[in-house]
Tab-separated table of C-alpha atoms in Angstrom:
chain	number	residue	atom	x	y	z
A	1	MET	CA	-17.269	-7.959	-9.528
A	2	PHE	CA	-14.488	-5.407	-9.182
A	3	SER	CA	-14.928	-5.189	-5.425
A	4	LEU	CA	-14.869	-8.993	-5.193
A	5	GLY	CA	-11.695	-9.085	-7.281
A	6	PHE	CA	-10.094	-6.479	-5.031
A	7	SER	CA	-11.179	-8.393	-1.928
A	8	ALA	CA	-9.781	-11.661	-3.292
A	9	LEU	CA	-6.479	-9.981	-4.118
A	10	ASN	CA	-6.227	-8.294	-0.727
A	11	GLU	CA	-7.211	-11.415	1.183
A	12	GLU	CA	-4.621	-13.554	-0.580
A	13	LEU	CA	-1.972	-10.879	-0.111
A	14	HIS	CA	-2.497	-10.804	3.648
A	15	GLU	CA	-2.683	-14.585	3.958
A	16	ARG	CA	0.678	-14.847	2.215
A	17	LEU	CA	2.177	-11.992	4.259
A	18	ASN	CA	1.064	-13.829	7.394
A	19	GLU	CA	2.858	-16.972	6.192
A	20	LEU	CA	6.020	-14.895	5.705
A	21	GLY	CA	5.966	-13.555	9.263
A	22	PHE	CA	4.093	-10.294	8.678
A	23	GLY	CA	0.856	-11.377	10.363
A	24	ASP	CA	0.682	-8.237	12.484
A	25	PHE	CA	0.389	-6.033	9.383
A	26	ARG	CA	-3.198	-5.050	8.539
A	27	PRO	CA	-4.737	-3.836	5.273
A	28	MET	CA	-5.190	-0.321	6.677
A	29	HIS	CA	-1.426	-0.118	7.231
A	30	GLY	CA	-0.839	-0.601	3.520
A	31	PHE	CA	-2.598	2.673	2.780
A	32	LEU	CA	-0.249	4.435	5.205
A	33	PHE	CA	2.800	2.729	3.669
A	34	GLN	CA	1.951	4.252	0.281
A	35	GLY	CA	2.575	7.667	1.811
A	36	LEU	CA	6.021	6.622	3.037
A	37	ILE	CA	7.403	5.598	-0.351
A	38	PRO	CA	10.049	6.482	-1.376
A	39	ASP	CA	11.544	8.897	1.161
A	40	GLY	CA	9.232	8.956	4.153
A	41	ALA	CA	6.610	11.473	5.234
A	42	THR	CA	5.545	13.607	8.148
A	43	ALA	CA	2.549	12.670	10.267
A	44	LYS	CA	0.799	15.775	8.890
A	45	THR	CA	1.272	14.524	5.325
A	46	LEU	CA	-0.108	11.121	6.328
A	47	VAL	CA	-3.153	12.757	7.956
A	48	GLU	CA	-3.867	14.580	4.682
A	49	LEU	CA	-3.237	11.479	2.570
A	50	LEU	CA	-5.435	9.161	4.623
A	51	GLY	CA	-8.114	11.677	5.564
A	52	ILE	CA	-8.164	10.545	9.180
A	53	SER	CA	-7.411	12.299	12.442
A	54	LYS	CA	-3.946	13.099	13.729
A	55	GLN	CA	-4.667	10.812	16.702
A	56	ALA	CA	-5.537	7.889	14.421
A	57	VAL	CA	-2.339	8.355	12.396
A	58	SER	CA	-0.300	8.638	15.587
A	59	GLN	CA	-1.820	5.403	16.924
A	60	MET	CA	-1.090	3.608	13.647
A	61	LEU	CA	2.484	4.877	13.668
A	62	ASP	CA	2.942	3.772	17.286
A	63	TYR	CA	1.679	0.290	16.374
A	64	LEU	CA	3.942	0.034	13.309
A	65	GLU	CA	6.958	1.438	15.141
A	66	GLU	CA	6.540	-1.011	18.035
A	67	ARG	CA	6.575	-3.864	15.515
A	68	GLY	CA	9.639	-2.590	13.680
A	69	TYR	CA	8.077	-1.478	10.373
A	70	VAL	CA	8.708	2.267	10.662
A	71	VAL	CA	10.867	4.654	12.622
A	72	ARG	CA	10.441	8.339	13.387
A	73	LYS	CA	13.566	10.367	12.661
A	74	PRO	CA	14.375	14.048	13.007
A	75	HIS	CA	13.175	15.899	9.915
A	76	PRO	CA	16.186	17.005	7.833
A	77	SER	CA	14.800	20.497	7.142
A	78	ASP	CA	12.418	21.086	10.077
A	79	GLY	CA	14.139	20.969	13.447
A	80	ARG	CA	10.849	20.436	15.286
A	81	GLY	CA	9.384	17.892	12.888
A	82	LYS	CA	9.715	14.151	12.543
A	83	LEU	CA	10.010	12.141	9.371
A	84	VAL	CA	8.505	8.661	9.341
A	85	VAL	CA	10.466	6.166	7.221
A	86	LEU	CA	10.352	2.463	6.557
A	87	THR	CA	12.814	0.280	8.431
A	88	GLU	CA	14.505	-2.759	6.917
A	89	ARG	CA	11.514	-4.802	8.107
A	90	GLY	CA	9.135	-2.363	6.407
A	91	GLN	CA	11.148	-2.517	3.193
A	92	ALA	CA	11.202	-6.326	3.375
A	93	LEU	CA	7.425	-6.316	3.676
A	94	MET	CA	7.144	-4.106	0.581
A	95	LYS	CA	9.389	-6.463	-1.394
A	96	ALA	CA	7.290	-9.418	-0.237
A	97	LYS	CA	4.116	-7.577	-1.287
A	98	GLU	CA	5.464	-6.970	-4.788
A	99	SER	CA	6.524	-10.601	-5.113
A	100	ILE	CA	3.107	-11.820	-3.965
A	101	TYR	CA	1.316	-9.504	-6.403
A	102	SER	CA	3.534	-10.778	-9.208
A	103	THR	CA	2.719	-14.389	-8.325
A	104	ILE	CA	-1.004	-13.645	-8.238
A	105	GLU	CA	-0.867	-11.871	-11.603
A	106	SER	CA	1.003	-14.804	-13.121
A	107	ARG	CA	-1.640	-17.179	-11.847
A	108	TRP	CA	-4.400	-14.956	-13.218
A	109	GLY	CA	-2.585	-14.950	-16.571
A	110	ALA	CA	-2.575	-18.740	-16.523
A	111	ILE	CA	-6.328	-18.730	-15.864
A	112	ILE	CA	-7.462	-16.209	-18.475
A	113	GLY	CA	-4.429	-16.140	-20.759
A	114	ASN	CA	-1.604	-13.620	-20.849
A	115	ASP	CA	-3.120	-11.769	-23.818
A	116	ARG	CA	-6.367	-11.179	-21.955
A	117	LEU	CA	-4.479	-10.202	-18.802
A	118	GLN	CA	-2.508	-7.631	-20.797
A	119	MET	CA	-5.742	-6.326	-22.340
A	120	MET	CA	-7.254	-6.043	-18.870
A	121	ARG	CA	-4.208	-4.060	-17.662
A	122	SER	CA	-4.478	-1.778	-20.683
A	123	ASP	CA	-8.214	-1.259	-20.189
A	124	LEU	CA	-7.790	-0.511	-16.488
A	125	LYS	CA	-5.032	1.977	-17.307
A	126	ARG	CA	-7.374	3.781	-19.720
A	127	ILE	CA	-10.105	3.889	-17.081
A	128	ILE	CA	-7.712	5.238	-14.441
A	129	GLU	CA	-6.408	7.890	-16.827
A	130	SER	CA	-9.959	8.979	-17.696
A	131	VAL	CA	-10.812	9.406	-14.006
A	132	SER	CA	-7.677	11.512	-13.542
A	133	GLU	CA	-8.588	13.912	-16.381
A	134	GLY	CA	-11.210	16.607	-16.725
A	135	ASP	CA	-12.296	19.666	-14.785
A	136	ALA	CA	-11.778	18.120	-11.374
A	137	PRO	CA	-8.868	15.685	-11.723
A	138	LYS	CA	-8.576	13.169	-8.938
A	139	LYS	CA	-5.277	12.125	-7.476
A	140	LEU	CA	-5.348	8.364	-7.733
A	141	ARG	CA	-2.759	6.188	-6.042
A	142	PRO	CA	-2.452	2.481	-5.465
A	143	SER	CA	-4.521	1.447	-2.517
A	144	TRP	CA	-1.636	-0.631	-1.374
């Protein structure tokens, strides 16, 4: 059920983003965007975050840069490096994403009741915190 819930959320998110003019943005790009918030990242950092090849990250960045979501800038402390940051279009997409998530959560609250929605949030928070504890803590981050 959790995977179906995630799929429903993700599908609706991308349908709504498409309606708002972000139809060229794919779910896999959202994972990359998480690494760019708040101040950008290097391609090397994105490779480590996503666990994919440098070539794959470079291709994704090329795609996103061509469509105006990101820009590569000189790194402020590494003269040879580049820092990838969100453009105004990328930031607008992130604002749209947050608004869409908020709308979906409100609708879910109307379906199951706000008290139950709050309990679900609380329970999920406890689960996430338990996964992050212990001998081998995992670094959890929003999927997008």
